[in-house]
Short mmCIF file of C-alpha atoms in Angstrom, two decimals:
data_model
loop_
_atom_site.label_atom_id
_atom_site.label_comp_id
_atom_site.label_asym_id
_atom_site.label_seq_id
_atom_site.Cartn_x
_atom_site.Cartn_y
_atom_site.Cartn_z
CA UNK I 25 47.33 91.62 118.40
CA UNK I 26 44.15 93.06 119.94
CA UNK I 27 43.68 96.67 121.03
CA UNK I 28 43.12 95.75 124.66
CA UNK I 29 46.35 93.80 124.92
CA UNK I 30 48.10 96.66 123.13
CA UNK I 31 47.09 99.14 125.79
CA UNK I 32 48.35 96.99 128.60
CA UNK I 33 51.91 96.79 127.27
CA UNK I 34 54.28 99.29 128.93
CA UNK I 35 55.62 102.03 126.71
CA UNK I 36 59.23 100.95 127.14
CA UNK I 37 58.47 97.43 125.94
CA UNK I 38 56.51 98.71 122.96
CA UNK I 39 59.30 101.12 122.04
CA UNK I 40 61.81 98.29 122.03
CA UNK I 41 59.53 96.34 119.69
CA UNK I 42 59.40 99.34 117.37
CA UNK I 43 63.17 99.66 117.48
CA UNK I 44 63.59 95.93 116.80
CA UNK I 45 61.36 96.27 113.75
CA UNK I 46 63.09 99.46 112.63
CA UNK I 47 66.63 98.05 112.95
CA UNK I 48 65.59 95.01 110.94
CA UNK I 49 63.92 97.10 108.24
CA UNK I 50 66.64 99.77 107.99
CA UNK I 51 69.35 97.10 108.04
CA UNK I 52 67.78 94.94 105.35
CA UNK I 53 66.10 97.51 103.08
CA UNK I 54 68.33 100.52 103.64
CA UNK I 55 67.35 103.84 105.18
CA UNK I 56 65.81 105.37 102.06
CA UNK I 57 63.76 102.37 100.99
CA UNK I 58 62.48 101.54 104.48
CA UNK I 59 58.90 102.73 105.02
CA UNK I 60 57.24 103.65 108.29
CA UNK I 61 54.25 101.50 107.21
CA UNK I 62 56.49 98.46 106.99
CA UNK I 63 58.13 99.17 110.34
CA UNK I 64 54.76 99.66 112.08
CA UNK I 65 53.41 96.46 110.57
CA UNK I 66 56.47 94.45 111.58
CA UNK I 67 56.22 95.87 115.13
CA UNK I 68 52.51 95.01 115.23
CA UNK I 69 51.42 98.59 115.96
CA UNK I 70 49.76 101.40 114.07
CA UNK I 71 51.83 103.93 112.16
CA UNK I 72 50.50 106.89 114.22
CA UNK I 73 51.75 105.14 117.36
CA UNK I 74 55.27 104.93 115.89
CA UNK I 75 55.14 108.66 115.16
CA UNK I 76 53.71 109.37 118.61
CA UNK I 77 56.53 107.49 120.33
CA UNK I 78 59.47 108.22 118.05
CA UNK I 79 58.42 111.40 116.26
CA UNK I 80 59.83 110.98 112.73
CA UNK I 81 61.73 108.58 110.49
CA UNK I 82 64.92 110.56 111.24
CA UNK I 83 64.41 110.34 115.01
CA UNK I 84 63.54 106.65 114.78
CA UNK I 85 66.73 106.02 112.81
CA UNK I 86 68.79 108.01 115.33
CA UNK I 87 67.26 105.96 118.17
CA UNK I 88 68.23 102.77 116.29
CA UNK I 89 71.82 103.98 115.84
CA UNK I 90 72.15 104.88 119.52
CA UNK I 91 70.71 101.58 120.75
CA UNK I 92 72.89 99.49 118.42
CA UNK I 93 76.01 101.54 119.17
CA UNK I 94 75.50 101.10 122.91
CA UNK I 95 74.94 97.35 122.54
CA UNK I 96 78.07 96.89 120.42
CA UNK I 97 80.28 99.00 122.70
CA UNK I 98 79.07 97.11 125.76
CA UNK I 99 79.66 93.76 124.06
CA UNK I 100 83.26 94.69 123.22
CA UNK I 101 83.93 96.06 126.72
CA UNK I 102 82.47 92.94 128.30
CA UNK I 103 84.57 90.77 125.98
CA UNK I 104 87.95 92.21 126.88
CA UNK I 105 89.03 90.60 130.12
CA UNK I 106 91.53 92.57 132.17
CA UNK I 107 94.11 90.39 133.86
CA UNK I 108 94.54 87.99 130.95
CA UNK I 109 97.77 88.03 128.91
CA UNK I 110 97.68 90.56 126.07
CA UNK I 111 97.03 88.08 123.28
CA UNK I 112 94.15 86.50 125.19
CA UNK I 113 92.65 89.91 125.91
CA UNK I 114 92.83 90.87 122.26
CA UNK I 115 91.39 87.51 121.24
CA UNK I 116 88.46 87.75 123.62
CA UNK I 117 87.74 91.35 122.59
CA UNK I 118 87.80 90.44 118.89
CA UNK I 119 85.72 87.34 119.51
CA UNK I 120 83.14 89.44 121.37
CA UNK I 121 83.05 91.98 118.53
CA UNK I 122 82.58 89.44 115.74
CA UNK I 123 80.10 87.39 117.78
CA UNK I 124 78.02 90.51 118.28
CA UNK I 125 78.14 91.65 114.64
CA UNK I 126 77.34 88.11 113.43
CA UNK I 127 74.38 87.82 115.79
CA UNK I 128 73.07 91.30 114.95
CA UNK I 129 73.75 91.71 111.23
CA UNK I 130 70.96 94.28 110.83
CA UNK I 131 72.29 96.33 113.72
CA UNK I 132 75.76 96.22 112.19
CA UNK I 133 74.38 97.26 108.79
CA UNK I 134 72.61 100.19 110.46
CA UNK I 135 75.81 101.30 112.18
CA UNK I 136 78.44 100.70 109.56
CA UNK I 137 76.58 101.09 106.29
CA UNK I 138 73.26 102.92 106.63
CA UNK I 139 74.20 105.52 109.25
CA UNK I 140 77.32 106.53 107.35
CA UNK I 141 75.59 106.78 103.98
CA UNK I 142 72.68 109.06 104.80
CA UNK I 143 74.02 112.36 105.96
CA UNK I 144 76.37 114.02 108.37
CA UNK I 145 74.05 113.96 111.39
CA UNK I 146 73.73 110.17 111.40
CA UNK I 147 77.41 109.74 110.51
CA UNK I 148 78.35 111.86 113.55
CA UNK I 149 76.38 109.51 115.84
CA UNK I 150 78.46 106.57 114.63
CA UNK I 151 81.70 108.56 114.73
CA UNK I 152 81.14 109.13 118.46
CA UNK I 153 80.89 105.39 119.07
CA UNK I 154 83.92 104.71 116.92
CA UNK I 155 85.99 107.27 118.85
CA UNK I 156 85.05 105.51 122.08
CA UNK I 157 86.05 102.09 120.72
CA UNK I 158 89.35 103.40 119.31
CA UNK I 159 90.16 104.98 122.69
CA UNK I 160 89.37 101.70 124.42
CA UNK I 161 91.58 99.70 122.02
CA UNK I 162 94.36 102.29 122.35
CA UNK I 163 94.27 101.83 126.10
CA UNK I 164 94.39 98.03 125.77
CA UNK I 165 97.43 98.20 123.46
CA UNK I 166 99.21 100.71 125.72
CA UNK I 167 98.64 98.57 128.81
CA UNK I 168 99.76 95.44 127.03
CA UNK I 169 102.88 97.19 125.74
CA UNK I 170 103.73 98.43 129.24
CA UNK I 171 103.25 94.94 130.60
CA UNK I 172 105.44 93.30 127.97
CA UNK I 173 108.11 95.92 127.97
CA UNK I 174 109.02 97.64 131.20
CA UNK I 175 110.33 100.73 129.45
CA UNK I 176 107.37 101.60 127.20
CA UNK I 177 109.10 102.81 124.07
CA UNK I 178 106.14 102.40 121.76
CA UNK I 179 105.35 106.06 121.13
CA UNK I 180 101.76 106.97 122.01
CA UNK I 181 101.22 108.27 118.49
CA UNK I 182 102.15 104.92 116.99
CA UNK I 183 99.79 103.16 119.41
CA UNK I 184 96.98 105.44 118.21
CA UNK I 185 97.77 104.49 114.62
CA UNK I 186 97.76 100.80 115.53
CA UNK I 187 94.39 101.13 117.26
CA UNK I 188 92.96 102.86 114.17
CA UNK I 189 94.32 100.10 111.95
CA UNK I 190 92.90 97.37 114.17
CA UNK I 191 89.44 98.96 114.37
CA UNK I 192 89.41 99.63 110.61
CA UNK I 193 90.40 96.03 109.91
CA UNK I 194 87.71 94.71 112.25
CA UNK I 195 85.02 96.87 110.62
CA UNK I 196 85.96 95.76 107.13
CA UNK I 197 86.12 92.11 108.18
CA UNK I 198 82.70 92.28 109.87
CA UNK I 199 81.16 93.66 106.65
CA UNK I 200 82.80 90.90 104.67
CA UNK I 201 81.90 88.13 107.14
CA UNK I 202 78.23 89.14 107.20
CA UNK I 203 78.15 89.22 103.39
CA UNK I 204 79.93 85.87 102.95
CA UNK I 205 77.84 82.76 103.67
CA UNK I 206 79.33 80.31 106.16
CA UNK I 207 81.96 82.55 107.80
CA UNK I 208 81.66 82.19 111.57
CA UNK I 209 82.46 84.78 114.22
CA UNK I 210 85.27 82.57 115.46
CA UNK I 211 86.81 82.38 111.99
CA UNK I 212 86.65 86.16 111.56
CA UNK I 213 88.24 86.73 114.95
CA UNK I 214 90.94 84.14 114.21
CA UNK I 215 91.67 85.68 110.79
CA UNK I 216 92.17 89.11 112.36
CA UNK I 217 94.21 87.64 115.22
CA UNK I 218 96.44 85.87 112.70
CA UNK I 219 96.72 89.06 110.69
CA UNK I 220 97.41 91.31 113.62
CA UNK I 221 98.76 89.52 116.60
CA UNK I 222 102.26 88.55 115.63
CA UNK I 223 102.76 92.08 114.33
CA UNK I 224 101.43 93.71 117.50
CA UNK I 225 103.05 91.07 119.68
CA UNK I 226 106.46 91.72 118.17
CA UNK I 227 105.97 95.46 118.49
CA UNK I 228 105.24 95.09 122.17
CA UNK I 229 108.51 93.26 122.61
CA UNK I 230 110.29 96.12 120.85
CA UNK I 231 110.83 94.21 117.59
CA UNK I 232 109.87 96.39 114.64
CA UNK I 233 109.70 95.64 110.98
CA UNK I 234 112.22 97.97 109.41
CA UNK I 235 111.45 99.60 106.07
CA UNK I 236 114.20 99.43 103.46
CA UNK I 237 116.18 102.64 103.16
CA UNK I 238 116.64 102.55 99.42
CA UNK I 239 113.06 103.41 98.47
CA UNK I 240 112.42 106.42 96.32
CA UNK I 241 109.40 108.66 96.64
CA UNK I 242 108.12 107.37 99.97
CA UNK I 243 107.35 110.47 102.00
CA UNK I 244 111.10 110.98 102.04
CA UNK I 245 112.98 112.83 104.72
CA UNK I 246 111.11 111.88 107.85
CA UNK I 247 113.07 109.36 109.89
CA UNK I 248 111.33 106.22 111.10
CA UNK I 249 110.96 105.52 114.79
CA UNK I 250 114.39 103.94 114.73
CA UNK I 251 114.03 100.29 115.71
CA UNK I 252 116.62 98.10 114.14
CA UNK I 253 115.65 94.49 114.71
CA UNK I 254 113.57 93.20 111.83
CA UNK I 255 110.57 91.06 112.66
CA UNK I 256 111.66 88.25 110.37
CA UNK H 1 91.89 135.66 84.02
CA UNK H 2 90.59 137.51 80.93
CA UNK H 3 87.76 136.37 78.70
CA UNK H 4 89.96 136.04 75.62
CA UNK H 5 92.45 133.78 77.36
CA UNK H 6 89.53 131.77 78.77
CA UNK H 7 88.21 130.99 75.31
CA UNK H 8 91.56 129.77 74.07
CA UNK H 9 91.93 127.12 76.73
CA UNK H 10 90.93 123.60 75.58
CA UNK H 11 87.83 122.14 77.20
CA UNK H 12 89.73 119.18 78.69
CA UNK H 13 92.14 121.51 80.50
CA UNK H 14 89.35 123.70 81.79
CA UNK H 15 87.40 120.66 83.00
CA UNK H 16 90.41 119.48 84.96
CA UNK H 17 90.66 122.92 86.57
CA UNK H 18 87.00 122.68 87.55
CA UNK H 19 87.54 119.21 88.98
CA UNK H 20 90.62 120.39 90.89
CA UNK H 21 88.55 123.20 92.42
CA UNK H 22 85.63 120.86 93.12
CA UNK H 23 87.74 118.16 94.81
CA UNK H 24 89.32 120.80 97.00
CA UNK H 25 85.99 122.36 97.93
CA UNK H 26 84.12 119.09 98.48
CA UNK H 27 87.05 117.66 100.43
CA UNK H 28 87.45 120.65 102.72
CA UNK H 29 83.87 121.91 103.12
CA UNK H 30 81.93 118.68 102.65
CA UNK H 31 79.47 117.87 99.90
CA UNK H 32 76.47 119.64 101.40
CA UNK H 33 78.22 122.87 102.37
CA UNK H 34 80.17 123.22 99.13
CA UNK H 35 78.60 125.74 96.75
CA UNK H 36 78.86 125.84 92.98
CA UNK H 37 79.67 129.57 93.28
CA UNK H 38 82.72 128.78 95.37
CA UNK H 39 83.87 126.05 93.01
CA UNK H 40 83.48 128.27 89.95
CA UNK H 41 85.38 131.10 91.64
CA UNK H 42 88.19 128.80 92.72
CA UNK H 43 88.42 127.42 89.17
CA UNK H 44 88.45 130.96 87.76
CA UNK H 45 85.40 130.40 85.58
CA UNK H 46 81.74 131.46 85.58
CA UNK H 47 79.14 129.31 87.30
CA UNK H 48 77.15 128.77 84.06
CA UNK H 49 80.30 127.33 82.48
CA UNK H 50 80.60 124.77 85.30
CA UNK H 51 76.97 123.75 84.71
CA UNK H 52 77.54 123.68 80.93
CA UNK H 53 80.52 121.35 81.28
CA UNK H 54 79.49 119.21 84.23
CA UNK H 55 75.72 119.52 84.32
CA UNK H 56 74.86 119.55 88.04
CA UNK H 57 76.41 119.43 91.49
CA UNK H 58 75.66 115.69 91.61
CA UNK H 59 77.36 115.04 88.27
CA UNK H 60 80.31 117.20 89.23
CA UNK H 61 80.70 115.25 92.47
CA UNK H 62 80.45 111.94 90.60
CA UNK H 63 83.15 113.13 88.18
CA UNK H 64 85.35 114.01 91.18
CA UNK H 65 84.85 110.57 92.73
CA UNK H 66 85.71 108.82 89.46
CA UNK H 67 88.82 110.87 88.84
CA UNK H 68 90.13 110.45 92.39
CA UNK H 69 89.29 106.72 92.47
CA UNK H 70 91.19 106.17 89.21
CA UNK H 71 94.20 108.13 90.44
CA UNK H 72 94.35 106.21 93.74
CA UNK H 73 93.93 102.80 92.11
CA UNK H 74 96.66 103.59 89.58
CA UNK H 75 99.01 104.81 92.30
CA UNK H 76 98.59 101.58 94.29
CA UNK H 77 99.02 99.40 91.19
CA UNK H 78 102.14 101.31 90.18
CA UNK H 79 103.49 101.00 93.73
CA UNK H 80 103.32 97.22 93.96
CA UNK H 81 106.37 95.85 92.19
CA UNK H 82 106.04 92.30 90.92
CA UNK H 83 109.23 90.30 91.30
CA UNK H 84 110.17 91.72 94.70
CA UNK H 85 109.95 89.51 97.81
CA UNK H 86 106.49 89.55 99.40
CA UNK H 87 107.34 91.93 102.25
CA UNK H 88 108.94 94.41 99.87
CA UNK H 89 105.92 94.26 97.55
CA UNK H 90 103.56 94.89 100.44
CA UNK H 91 105.76 97.70 101.71
CA UNK H 92 105.94 99.43 98.35
CA UNK H 93 102.20 99.06 97.80
CA UNK H 94 101.42 100.50 101.24
CA UNK H 95 103.97 103.28 100.79
CA UNK H 96 102.37 104.19 97.44
CA UNK H 97 98.91 104.23 99.01
CA UNK H 98 99.84 106.44 101.97
CA UNK H 99 101.99 108.73 99.82
CA UNK H 100 99.03 109.26 97.51
CA UNK H 101 96.49 109.86 100.30
CA UNK H 102 98.91 112.23 102.09
CA UNK H 103 99.55 114.21 98.91
CA UNK H 104 95.87 114.34 97.96
CA UNK H 105 94.05 114.75 101.28
CA UNK H 106 91.04 116.40 99.62
CA UNK H 107 90.75 113.59 97.10
CA UNK H 108 90.93 111.05 99.92
CA UNK H 109 88.26 112.93 101.90
CA UNK H 110 86.03 112.93 98.80
CA UNK H 111 86.46 109.17 98.38
CA UNK H 112 86.42 107.91 101.92
CA UNK H 113 84.28 110.42 103.77
CA UNK H 114 82.12 112.55 101.48
CA UNK H 115 81.17 109.98 98.85
CA UNK H 116 80.11 107.48 101.49
CA UNK H 117 78.09 109.95 103.52
CA UNK H 118 75.83 111.45 100.85
CA UNK H 119 73.71 108.70 99.41
CA UNK H 120 73.78 105.29 97.88
CA UNK H 121 74.64 106.40 94.34
CA UNK H 122 77.90 108.04 95.39
CA UNK H 123 78.67 105.24 97.85
CA UNK H 124 78.30 102.71 95.02
CA UNK H 125 80.93 104.56 92.97
CA UNK H 126 83.44 104.18 95.78
CA UNK H 127 82.40 100.59 96.48
CA UNK H 128 83.39 99.70 92.91
CA UNK H 129 86.89 101.09 93.44
CA UNK H 130 87.20 99.31 96.78
CA UNK H 131 86.21 95.98 95.24
CA UNK H 132 88.96 96.43 92.65
CA UNK H 133 91.58 97.22 95.29
CA UNK H 134 90.53 94.29 97.51
CA UNK H 135 90.76 91.94 94.49
CA UNK H 136 94.23 93.30 93.72
CA UNK H 137 95.41 92.84 97.32
CA UNK H 138 93.87 89.34 97.45
CA UNK H 139 95.89 88.40 94.37
CA UNK H 140 99.09 89.80 95.90
CA UNK H 141 98.60 87.80 99.10
CA UNK H 142 97.74 84.62 97.19
CA UNK H 143 100.83 84.91 94.99
CA UNK H 144 103.05 85.65 97.97
CA UNK H 145 101.61 82.67 99.86
CA UNK H 146 102.21 80.38 96.88
CA UNK H 147 105.76 81.65 96.59
CA UNK H 148 106.53 81.16 100.28
CA UNK H 149 104.81 77.87 100.66
CA UNK H 150 104.89 75.39 97.82
CA UNK H 151 101.70 73.68 98.95
CA UNK H 152 99.32 76.65 99.24
CA UNK H 153 97.29 75.72 102.27
CA UNK H 154 96.00 79.20 103.02
CA UNK H 155 92.36 78.73 102.08
CA UNK H 156 91.17 81.27 99.48
CA UNK H 157 88.40 82.38 101.82
CA UNK H 158 90.90 83.25 104.53
CA UNK H 159 92.97 85.19 102.01
CA UNK H 160 89.85 87.21 101.09
CA UNK H 161 89.33 87.99 104.76
CA UNK H 162 92.96 89.06 105.16
CA UNK H 163 92.70 91.35 102.13
CA UNK H 164 89.55 92.93 103.59
CA UNK H 165 91.30 93.45 106.91
CA UNK H 166 94.35 94.99 105.28
CA UNK H 167 92.32 97.37 103.13
CA UNK H 168 90.11 98.35 106.08
CA UNK H 169 93.17 99.00 108.23
CA UNK H 170 94.78 101.10 105.48
CA UNK H 171 91.62 103.19 105.04
CA UNK H 172 91.29 103.88 108.75
CA UNK H 173 94.97 104.72 109.06
CA UNK H 174 94.82 107.13 106.10
CA UNK H 175 91.91 108.99 107.73
CA UNK H 176 93.83 109.18 110.99
CA UNK H 177 97.13 110.21 109.37
CA UNK H 178 95.50 113.03 107.42
CA UNK H 179 93.77 114.27 110.58
CA UNK H 180 96.90 114.06 112.77
CA UNK H 181 99.50 116.80 112.23
CA UNK H 182 103.02 115.61 111.54
CA UNK H 183 102.33 111.98 110.58
CA UNK H 184 104.20 111.19 107.36
CA UNK H 185 103.24 108.71 104.65
CA UNK H 186 106.32 106.67 105.51
CA UNK H 187 105.30 106.48 109.18
CA UNK H 188 101.77 105.37 108.29
CA UNK H 189 103.06 102.71 105.91
CA UNK H 190 105.58 101.51 108.53
CA UNK H 191 102.91 101.38 111.24
CA UNK H 192 100.69 99.20 109.07
CA UNK H 193 103.63 97.08 107.98
CA UNK H 194 104.57 96.54 111.64
CA UNK H 195 100.97 95.76 112.46
CA UNK H 196 100.38 93.41 109.57
CA UNK H 197 103.55 91.95 108.20
CA UNK H 198 104.70 89.54 110.83
CA UNK H 199 101.15 88.23 111.02
CA UNK H 200 100.82 87.81 107.27
CA UNK H 201 104.42 86.69 106.96
CA UNK H 202 103.90 83.94 109.51
CA UNK H 203 100.66 82.88 107.85
CA UNK H 204 102.43 82.52 104.53
CA UNK H 205 104.90 80.17 106.15
CA UNK H 206 102.01 78.12 107.50
CA UNK H 207 102.38 79.36 111.10
CA UNK H 208 98.99 80.31 112.49
CA UNK H 209 98.02 81.92 115.75
CA UNK H 210 95.83 79.33 117.44
CA UNK H 211 92.80 80.45 119.41
CA UNK H 212 92.43 78.92 122.87
CA UNK H 213 89.90 76.08 122.96
CA UNK H 214 88.45 76.88 126.36
CA UNK H 215 86.53 79.99 125.38
CA UNK H 216 82.81 80.12 126.00
CA UNK H 217 80.33 81.90 123.79
CA UNK H 218 82.61 82.46 120.82
CA UNK H 219 80.58 81.32 117.82
CA UNK H 220 80.91 77.86 119.30
CA UNK H 221 80.91 74.69 117.31
CA UNK H 222 82.68 75.72 114.13
CA UNK H 223 86.17 74.30 113.97
CA UNK H 224 89.08 76.59 113.18
CA UNK H 225 91.21 76.00 110.13
CA UNK H 226 93.32 73.61 112.13
CA UNK H 227 96.87 74.94 112.23
CA UNK H 228 98.73 73.99 115.33
CA UNK H 229 101.93 76.00 115.50
CA UNK H 230 101.39 79.19 117.47
CA UNK H 231 102.97 82.36 116.17
CA UNK H 232 104.67 83.11 119.45
#
């Protein structure tokens, strides 16, 4: 790419090219091993220009995390379709999540592996995104429970726990799907739906799985939330 | 503690005291903020003795990760009781996991937060433990599916995905439970059981949740595993 053409390209466009190159390099090589030389070369610019625009390797990495976090959050929000029945909403949200992580494996590696492995500052960036997604999922589950069950007797605390479990399961499954050749986004979403839906669906109808009472040594003393009808 | 008494204590006992102090300090303060002075003081020994026994902060942290990983893996293995029906096995395994993480919150923070945040070497230690637990859970699900369903038509790949989802959900829920005052181990285990069991239980009986066919943009083209009976 010639110097003249380089100068004509708007800064915003060039920055996105640098971020594209950086996400790919950080995602595939890891944060430590990735070099600014490699990123500059892949972006088709000089290394000083990368430093001029994005200041340092740390700042470049932070910019990557923020861009990828925003893209993922927007994809999930766009995927969930208010007005659909609860199972369809969950399905379309999960499908959007796994479609995004499958299409952007380097972005997902930056968010879920690299950012969490290389210090508290980067980890905090990702934690902020995760908190937002958990809050969004909590809201979805609460609304669905209210819909299904006029008297919403799923305690808010349990809904928070369910949202954490669902997000944790989705994260783990996305890692696994991206590391396992041939697993499609649709298969990952269907696996999690199969894993989760009947459980959540039954909960929303007020049907809980009831733990046996004759267990020893299981955080004894604290009563369960008191549903009686077993799921199966 | 006097110098004479100090000398009489066997090395193995003293090392465990140092590790106890280190797990507590790393878990509560974080790896970076934890100081060797603090750890030595909490263990009731001199700082040079900590270095003599455990070499460096890095090696001490690695020793903490290994000890806590072994304890957690053993607790989960001991919790799962072969011979019980599948739901009872899953329940007792989950109850053992959440009881352990609730009783050892600093050990859990070392494994799931600190070790993964401070570099690839520590993260690899935890990844090894996780691989072992996922393999164990995969085996449990496979055996339960075979038991429930003479012709085991849950594809092994889907079982791997389910095990990943279950482990990811359990990890996220343990983080949340330890950060949320008043949540007991039994409640966490019951929340995950309610979330997961009916889904898994239905799968084992060959009843899948079936994704709608009219979705656009969901990793199109790849056929689902082809079960027809919806869960609800």
